[in-house]
C-alpha positions as a printed NumPy array, in Angstrom:
array([[ -9.114,  63.955, -28.916],
       [ -8.04 ,  64.722, -25.44 ],
       [ -4.568,  63.268, -24.389],
       [ -4.419,  61.805, -20.922],
       [ -2.148,  63.873, -18.584],
       [  0.701,  62.019, -17.392],
       [  2.291,  61.978, -13.881],
       [  3.238,  65.44 , -12.491],
       [  7.041,  65.345, -11.859],
       [  8.226,  66.768,  -8.423],
       [ 11.328,  66.279,  -6.394],
       [  9.692,  65.273,  -3.052],
       [  6.297,  64.07 ,  -2.187],
       [  5.201,  64.411,   1.567],
       [  2.34 ,  62.213,   2.591],
       [  0.576,  63.645,   5.703],
       [  0.502,  66.992,   7.348],
       [  0.655,  66.236,  11.028],
       [  3.553,  67.049,  13.257],
       [  6.04 ,  64.954,  11.358],
       [  4.811,  66.175,   7.956],
       [  4.756,  69.839,   8.763],
       [  8.262,  69.431,  10.28 ],
       [  9.546,  67.825,   7.102],
       [  7.974,  70.477,   4.861],
       [  9.52 ,  73.193,   7.039],
       [ 13.075,  71.785,   6.72 ],
       [ 12.468,  71.006,   2.986],
       [ 11.863,  74.675,   2.678],
       [ 14.974,  75.549,   4.608],
       [ 17.118,  73.459,   2.237],
       [ 15.982,  75.78 ,  -0.752],
       [ 13.133,  73.633,  -2.024],
       [  9.808,  75.423,  -2.994],
       [  6.238,  73.955,  -2.304],
       [  4.39 ,  73.261,  -5.34 ],
       [  7.493,  73.632,  -7.533],
       [  9.912,  71.211,  -5.894],
       [  7.97 ,  69.421,  -3.476],
       [  4.15 ,  68.821,  -2.365],
       [  2.5  ,  68.005,   0.874],
       [ -0.573,  65.82 ,   0.532],
       [ -3.015,  65.463,   3.527],
       [ -6.328,  63.49 ,   3.455],
       [ -7.737,  65.253,   6.373],
       [-10.365,  67.939,   5.734],
       [ -8.527,  70.816,   7.603],
       [ -5.264,  71.53 ,   9.434],
       [ -4.539,  69.75 ,  12.74 ],
       [ -3.421,  66.276,  11.847],
       [ -4.988,  63.581,  13.923],
       [ -5.317,  66.197,  16.741],
       [ -8.429,  67.566,  14.864],
       [-10.258,  64.236,  15.656],
       [ -9.597,  64.045,  19.348],
       [-12.752,  64.046,  21.659],
       [-13.818,  67.374,  22.983],
       [-13.153,  66.605,  26.719],
       [ -9.437,  66.121,  25.807],
       [ -8.569,  69.787,  26.749],
       [ -5.289,  71.314,  25.821],
       [ -4.492,  71.436,  29.65 ],
       [ -4.679,  67.432,  29.627],
       [ -2.294,  66.946,  26.759],
       [  0.987,  65.311,  27.703],
       [  4.216,  66.539,  25.942],
       [  2.944,  68.562,  23.072],
       [  6.078,  69.966,  21.556],
       [  6.018,  72.966,  19.382],
       [  6.691,  72.739,  15.627],
       [ 10.21 ,  73.99 ,  14.389],
       [ 10.459,  77.746,  13.96 ],
       [  7.238,  78.756,  15.814],
       [  6.129,  78.249,  19.234],
       [  2.432,  77.61 ,  20.486],
       [  1.857,  80.409,  23.085],
       [ -1.197,  81.75 ,  24.996],
       [ -3.324,  78.671,  24.541],
       [ -6.289,  78.324,  26.773],
       [ -5.778,  75.035,  28.894],
       [ -9.559,  74.656,  29.172],
       [-10.076,  74.669,  25.289],
       [-10.294,  71.412,  23.487],
       [ -7.086,  70.256,  22.171],
       [ -8.503,  69.711,  18.772],
       [ -9.229,  73.396,  18.439],
       [ -5.977,  74.815,  19.983],
       [ -3.721,  72.482,  17.947],
       [ -5.742,  72.861,  14.825],
       [ -5.506,  76.592,  14.958],
       [ -1.823,  76.383,  15.734],
       [ -1.165,  74.117,  12.747],
       [ -3.374,  76.261,  10.459],
       [ -1.257,  79.291,  11.444],
       [  1.937,  77.381,  10.897],
       [  0.995,  76.293,   7.366],
       [  0.08 ,  79.967,   6.558],
       [  3.325,  81.385,   8.163],
       [  5.605,  79.33 ,   6.198],
       [  3.539,  79.089,   3.084],
       [  3.589,  75.373,   2.963],
       [  0.62 ,  75.026,   0.624],
       [ -0.831,  71.797,   1.707],
       [ -3.015,  69.862,  -0.786],
       [ -6.182,  68.764,   0.95 ],
       [ -8.234,  66.626,   1.192],
       [ -6.148,  64.19 ,  -0.953],
       [ -6.311,  60.547,  -0.528],
       [ -3.07 ,  58.556,  -1.473],
       [ -4.058,  55.025,  -2.646],
       [ -0.617,  53.649,  -3.684],
       [  3.137,  54.192,  -4.109],
       [  4.89 ,  52.193,  -6.8  ],
       [  8.023,  52.025,  -8.838],
       [  8.128,  54.253, -12.011],
       [  8.304,  52.575, -15.351],
       [ 10.781,  54.973, -17.168],
       [ 10.297,  57.516, -19.942],
       [ 12.001,  59.72 , -22.525],
       [ 14.47 ,  61.514, -20.093],
       [ 13.434,  64.921, -20.985],
       [ 13.252,  68.037, -18.739],
       [ 10.082,  69.289, -16.965],
       [  8.869,  72.433, -15.726],
       [  9.996,  71.667, -12.208],
       [ 13.593,  71.594, -13.015],
       [ 13.911,  67.719, -12.998],
       [ 14.08 ,  65.112, -15.645],
       [ 10.617,  64.175, -17.111],
       [ 11.461,  60.416, -17.019],
       [  9.679,  58.172, -14.636],
       [ 12.854,  56.139, -14.478],
       [ 14.275,  56.123, -11.018],
       [ 11.128,  57.802,  -9.572],
       [  8.202,  56.595,  -7.487],
       [  4.683,  57.113,  -8.626],
       [  2.364,  58.369,  -5.956],
       [ -1.21 ,  57.573,  -6.943],
       [ -3.584,  60.076,  -5.386],
       [ -7.247,  61.395,  -5.727],
       [ -5.849,  64.479,  -7.465],
       [ -3.714,  62.637,  -9.856],
       [ -0.351,  60.789,  -9.949],
       [  3.021,  62.383,  -8.946],
       [  6.404,  61.044, -10.18 ],
       [  8.669,  61.874,  -7.399],
       [ 12.474,  61.458,  -6.748],
       [ 11.966,  60.984,  -3.134],
       [  9.123,  60.304,  -0.596],
       [  8.516,  61.38 ,   3.041],
       [  5.777,  59.253,   4.615],
       [  4.313,  60.918,   7.617],
       [  0.832,  59.172,   7.854],
       [  1.061,  58.323,  11.579],
       [ -1.362,  55.769,  12.948],
       [ -4.875,  57.504,  13.579],
       [ -6.305,  55.858,  10.433],
       [ -5.582,  52.368,  11.542],
       [ -7.201,  51.694,  14.832],
       [ -6.403,  48.246,  16.245],
       [ -9.554,  46.064,  17.078],
       [ -8.495,  42.754,  18.848],
       [-10.671,  39.76 ,  17.987],
       [-12.157,  37.697,  20.512],
       [-14.596,  34.618,  20.315],
       [-18.201,  35.663,  20.561],
       [-17.425,  39.496,  19.723],
       [-20.236,  39.549,  17.07 ],
       [-22.692,  38.122,  19.464],
       [-22.544,  41.391,  21.881],
       [-25.783,  43.12 ,  22.088],
       [-24.32 ,  46.258,  23.536],
       [-22.267,  48.891,  21.946],
       [-18.599,  48.502,  20.875],
       [-16.281,  51.48 ,  19.886],
       [-12.707,  52.214,  19.589],
       [-10.836,  55.31 ,  20.967],
       [-10.745,  56.563,  17.392],
       [-14.585,  57.147,  17.912],
       [-14.638,  58.098,  21.472],
       [-17.217,  60.987,  21.898],
       [-16.393,  62.008,  25.504],
       [-17.837,  60.755,  28.778],
       [-21.37 ,  62.243,  28.553],
       [-22.772,  59.355,  26.296],
       [-21.888,  56.797,  28.858],
       [-24.03 ,  58.242,  31.706],
       [-25.751,  55.513,  33.735],
       [-24.088,  52.667,  31.755],
       [-22.011,  49.872,  32.669],
       [-18.819,  50.313,  30.775],
       [-15.787,  47.978,  30.095],
       [-12.443,  49.757,  28.952],
       [ -9.858,  47.425,  27.326],
       [ -6.389,  48.635,  27.126],
       [ -3.416,  49.625,  29.472],
       [ -2.184,  52.607,  27.669],
       [ -2.637,  56.477,  28.321],
       [ -5.886,  56.662,  26.378],
       [ -7.584,  53.714,  28.328],
       [ -6.694,  55.238,  31.685],
       [ -7.913,  58.861,  30.37 ],
       [-11.194,  57.322,  29.141],
       [-11.729,  55.255,  32.421],
       [-11.21 ,  58.321,  34.609],
       [-13.661,  60.532,  32.7  ],
       [-16.293,  57.797,  32.301],
       [-16.18 ,  56.658,  35.942],
       [-17.723,  60.049,  36.954],
       [-20.744,  59.494,  35.086],
       [-21.2  ,  55.683,  34.524],
       [-23.183,  53.351,  36.642],
       [-20.14 ,  51.104,  36.809],
       [-16.666,  50.779,  35.128],
       [-14.389,  47.827,  34.649],
       [-10.909,  47.944,  33.26 ],
       [ -9.174,  45.074,  31.582],
       [ -5.727,  44.802,  30.266],
       [ -3.477,  42.071,  28.865],
       [ -0.641,  42.747,  31.153],
       [ -0.323,  44.39 ,  34.609],
       [  0.038,  48.109,  34.233],
       [  3.408,  49.577,  34.863],
       [  3.308,  52.849,  36.787],
       [  6.228,  55.153,  36.501],
       [  7.245,  56.952,  39.708],
       [  9.636,  60.046,  39.674],
       [ 11.089,  62.242,  37.139],
       [ 11.376,  61.272,  33.57 ],
       [ 14.363,  63.17 ,  32.157],
       [ 16.412,  63.196,  28.999],
       [ 18.385,  60.097,  29.788],
       [ 15.291,  58.063,  30.531],
       [ 13.623,  59.278,  27.21 ],
       [ 16.73 ,  58.324,  25.144],
       [ 16.652,  54.946,  26.663],
       [ 12.935,  54.372,  25.866],
       [ 13.37 ,  55.507,  22.406],
       [ 16.343,  53.3  ,  21.87 ],
       [ 14.197,  50.171,  22.738],
       [ 11.691,  51.196,  20.11 ],
       [ 14.294,  51.998,  17.629],
       [ 15.877,  48.568,  17.989],
       [ 12.622,  47.016,  16.977],
       [ 12.39 ,  49.058,  13.862],
       [ 16.062,  48.251,  12.906],
       [ 15.127,  44.625,  13.049],
       [ 12.146,  45.159,  10.817],
       [  9.491,  44.438,  13.558],
       [  6.313,  46.443,  13.766],
       [  6.979,  49.411,  15.983],
       [  5.729,  49.667,  19.386],
       [  4.789,  53.01 ,  21.091],
       [  7.287,  54.803,  23.364],
       [  4.65 ,  54.608,  26.118],
       [  4.757,  50.788,  25.834],
       [  8.217,  50.987,  27.123],
       [  8.078,  53.826,  29.529],
       [  5.076,  52.844,  31.584],
       [  2.222,  55.09 ,  32.783],
       [  3.3  ,  58.329,  34.671],
       [  1.747,  58.659,  38.304],
       [  0.321,  61.93 ,  38.804],
       [ -2.21 ,  63.37 ,  41.176],
       [ -5.264,  62.416,  38.956],
       [ -4.003,  58.73 ,  38.626],
       [ -3.256,  58.365,  42.419],
       [ -6.859,  59.687,  43.155],
       [ -8.407,  57.274,  40.773],
       [ -6.298,  54.441,  42.221],
       [ -7.398,  55.301,  45.617],
       [-11.134,  55.316,  44.432],
       [-10.662,  51.878,  42.919],
       [-11.209,  53.027,  39.293],
       [ -8.079,  51.603,  38.105],
       [ -8.321,  48.23 ,  39.7  ],
       [ -7.437,  46.274,  36.779],
       [ -8.852,  42.896,  35.651],
       [ -6.878,  40.315,  33.527],
       [ -7.961,  39.902,  29.922],
       [-11.145,  38.084,  29.446],
       [-11.335,  34.908,  27.285],
       [-14.606,  35.491,  25.379],
       [-17.367,  37.981,  24.65 ],
       [-20.922,  37.081,  25.564],
       [-24.176,  38.683,  24.392],
       [-24.305,  40.643,  27.812],
       [-20.651,  41.12 ,  28.391],
       [-17.391,  39.236,  28.867],
       [-16.428,  35.896,  30.503],
       [-13.388,  34.302,  31.718],
       [-12.504,  30.458,  31.582],
       [-12.603,  30.366,  35.463],
       [-16.205,  30.978,  35.53 ],
       [-16.13 ,  34.753,  36.133],
       [-18.444,  37.11 ,  34.044],
       [-19.123,  40.803,  33.93 ],
       [-22.348,  42.163,  32.162],
       [-21.854,  45.548,  30.618],
       [-23.544,  47.915,  28.143],
       [-20.61 ,  49.131,  26.364],
       [-16.986,  47.889,  25.432],
       [-14.642,  50.577,  24.761],
       [-11.445,  49.234,  22.91 ],
       [ -8.464,  51.54 ,  23.91 ],
       [ -6.303,  49.065,  22.134],
       [ -4.082,  51.488,  20.234],
       [ -3.175,  51.886,  16.645],
       [ -0.924,  50.439,  13.733],
       [  1.204,  52.426,  11.276],
       [ -0.912,  53.571,   8.4  ],
       [  1.434,  52.418,   5.555],
       [ -0.722,  50.107,   3.407],
       [ -0.338,  52.431,   0.543],
       [  3.575,  51.57 ,   0.498],
       [  2.598,  47.888,  -0.091],
       [  3.56 ,  47.9  ,  -3.892],
       [  7.19 ,  48.827,  -2.941],
       [  7.631,  45.743,  -0.874],
       [  9.417,  47.364,   1.942],
       [  8.3  ,  45.183,   4.679],
       [ 10.714,  42.688,   6.282],
       [  9.692,  39.082,   7.164],
       [  8.982,  40.283,  10.782],
       [  6.191,  42.508,   9.541],
       [  7.575,  45.992,   9.8  ],
       [  9.768,  48.22 ,   7.588],
       [ 13.411,  48.321,   8.61 ],
       [ 14.547,  51.809,   9.031],
       [ 17.999,  53.392,   9.689],
       [ 17.344,  56.934,  10.975],
       [ 14.39 ,  57.854,   8.876],
       [ 15.392,  56.009,   5.642],
       [ 13.871,  52.759,   4.627],
       [ 16.724,  50.15 ,   4.279],
       [ 15.118,  48.634,   1.192],
       [ 14.837,  51.94 ,  -0.658],
       [ 16.771,  55.06 ,   0.066],
       [ 14.308,  57.281,  -1.738],
       [ 11.566,  56.485,   1.027],
       [ 11.704,  58.011,   4.494],
       [  9.36 ,  57.411,   7.438],
       [  8.862,  60.152,   9.95 ],
       [  6.461,  59.831,  12.797],
       [  7.194,  55.963,  12.694],
       [  8.262,  54.035,  15.666],
       [ 10.912,  55.864,  17.648],
       [  9.773,  59.209,  16.116],
       [  6.142,  59.001,  16.912],
       [  6.298,  61.472,  19.805],
       [  5.929,  65.297,  18.986],
       [  9.479,  65.997,  19.631],
       [ 10.583,  62.835,  17.712],
       [  8.523,  63.928,  14.815],
       [ 10.292,  67.255,  14.734],
       [ 13.764,  65.654,  14.72 ],
       [ 12.828,  63.068,  12.219],
       [ 11.391,  65.641,   9.891],
       [ 14.652,  67.635,   9.89 ],
       [ 16.904,  64.458,   9.391],
       [ 14.521,  63.268,   6.471],
       [ 14.886,  66.702,   4.768],
       [ 18.608,  66.616,   5.089],
       [ 19.096,  63.091,   3.901],
       [ 16.813,  63.66 ,   0.802],
       [ 18.64 ,  66.952,  -0.016],
       [ 21.794,  65.029,  -0.068],
       [ 20.248,  62.383,  -2.317],
       [ 18.915,  65.057,  -4.843],
       [ 22.361,  66.798,  -4.771],
       [ 24.175,  63.476,  -5.529],
       [ 21.856,  62.772,  -8.419],
       [ 22.465,  66.314,  -9.771],
       [ 26.098,  65.906,  -9.299],
       [ 26.129,  62.574, -11.267],
       [ 24.143,  64.317, -13.887],
       [ 26.623,  67.269, -14.049],
       [ 29.522,  65.007, -14.251],
       [ 27.969,  63.103, -17.094],
       [ 27.346,  66.495, -18.831],
       [ 30.768,  67.79 , -18.149],
       [ 29.673,  70.525, -15.81 ],
       [ 30.94 ,  70.992, -12.131],
       [ 28.817,  70.262,  -9.02 ],
       [ 28.551,  72.501,  -6.053],
       [ 28.388,  71.806,  -2.359],
       [ 25.188,  72.083,  -0.446],
       [ 26.03 ,  73.79 ,   3.099],
       [ 22.277,  73.886,   4.027],
       [ 22.009,  70.161,   3.921],
       [ 25.269,  69.756,   5.67 ],
       [ 24.026,  71.995,   8.612],
       [ 20.951,  70.129,   9.043],
       [ 22.799,  66.919,   9.128],
       [ 25.174,  68.277,  11.868],
       [ 23.597,  67.68 ,  15.298],
       [ 24.755,  70.851,  16.88 ],
       [ 23.933,  73.047,  13.796],
       [ 20.637,  71.192,  13.373],
       [ 19.41 ,  71.866,  16.855],
       [ 20.087,  75.523,  16.503],
       [ 18.437,  75.616,  13.012],
       [ 15.453,  74.074,  14.433],
       [ 14.981,  76.788,  17.084],
       [ 14.948,  79.757,  14.502]])
């Protein structure tokens, strides 16, 4: 009679192999941990590239704003006319191979919950075989019993669709940015774009060149950012997002507090009237949208460029959420459970922020593991040793140097 295989013990599980997950994996390796021995990286996507692999073909690499290189390897020689999904997908693939990160894909993570304890023996990964004190990560390739978790699942899998009265009656097409195919499918159509972020303006400017007519609707007046946006401005914007996370509120994007940058393309679109914004409608009709003041607009397509939410439902069993609806985080560590780190969440959602968060999470987790090992060594009457690698990653100056090599 076959015996059911138990959870696979491992020191760290990284969920997600986008920018934040790869950064975390890189830094875990630099602290001396080995992939498939000490840590595993699980990615539900079919191939390398994180969320970038799903971007629409007309989003070429030259149109990407602020793509920051992963630690330890620059992205060089990319053709700006090539789709960003191809450029960044190939870059991530090369990165995974170069640093031998051994990503497991496609793997779906369904839940993370508290372990139930065990016999306390040793396992083949060099850790205790007990589930006590471990997290159980339930996946499509089995369950992992991990001492620490780095969640790097981003937002792409949770597109936000607002609900408005009459939405189900609309006879035209409704789609979200997550399914945006590029402008060609909107040729000759009357298109309404909903959303005041970067994606909404990009979609609108592309579609306007082929559509019969376009309309732009946002909840608030768009904020246009003039002039340079340097390090000081960036830090101030990130601080605003970070404060929400500290309070346990759902994070907003960094763009939501920086405004939209004015560039030549935006100025030209405004001059043509493409970016003449309408206030948010009150209801959806079978043929379009309507306002309570009597105005109506008939359209063939409603494109919801209304953003995304953090894809963290698999963490629900851990009860990490605060009354405000978000997970309270200090640095990258969940306040309610020091074993859980969130990277690419809130203030670290930008590509450079994800890099820094990956480094910080790896250093913090390494200290956690060493502390547990030191406690075990003390209990067994053996000496513990210092961990200079984790210490260097924790130091801001040393860490910035380490990230560049």
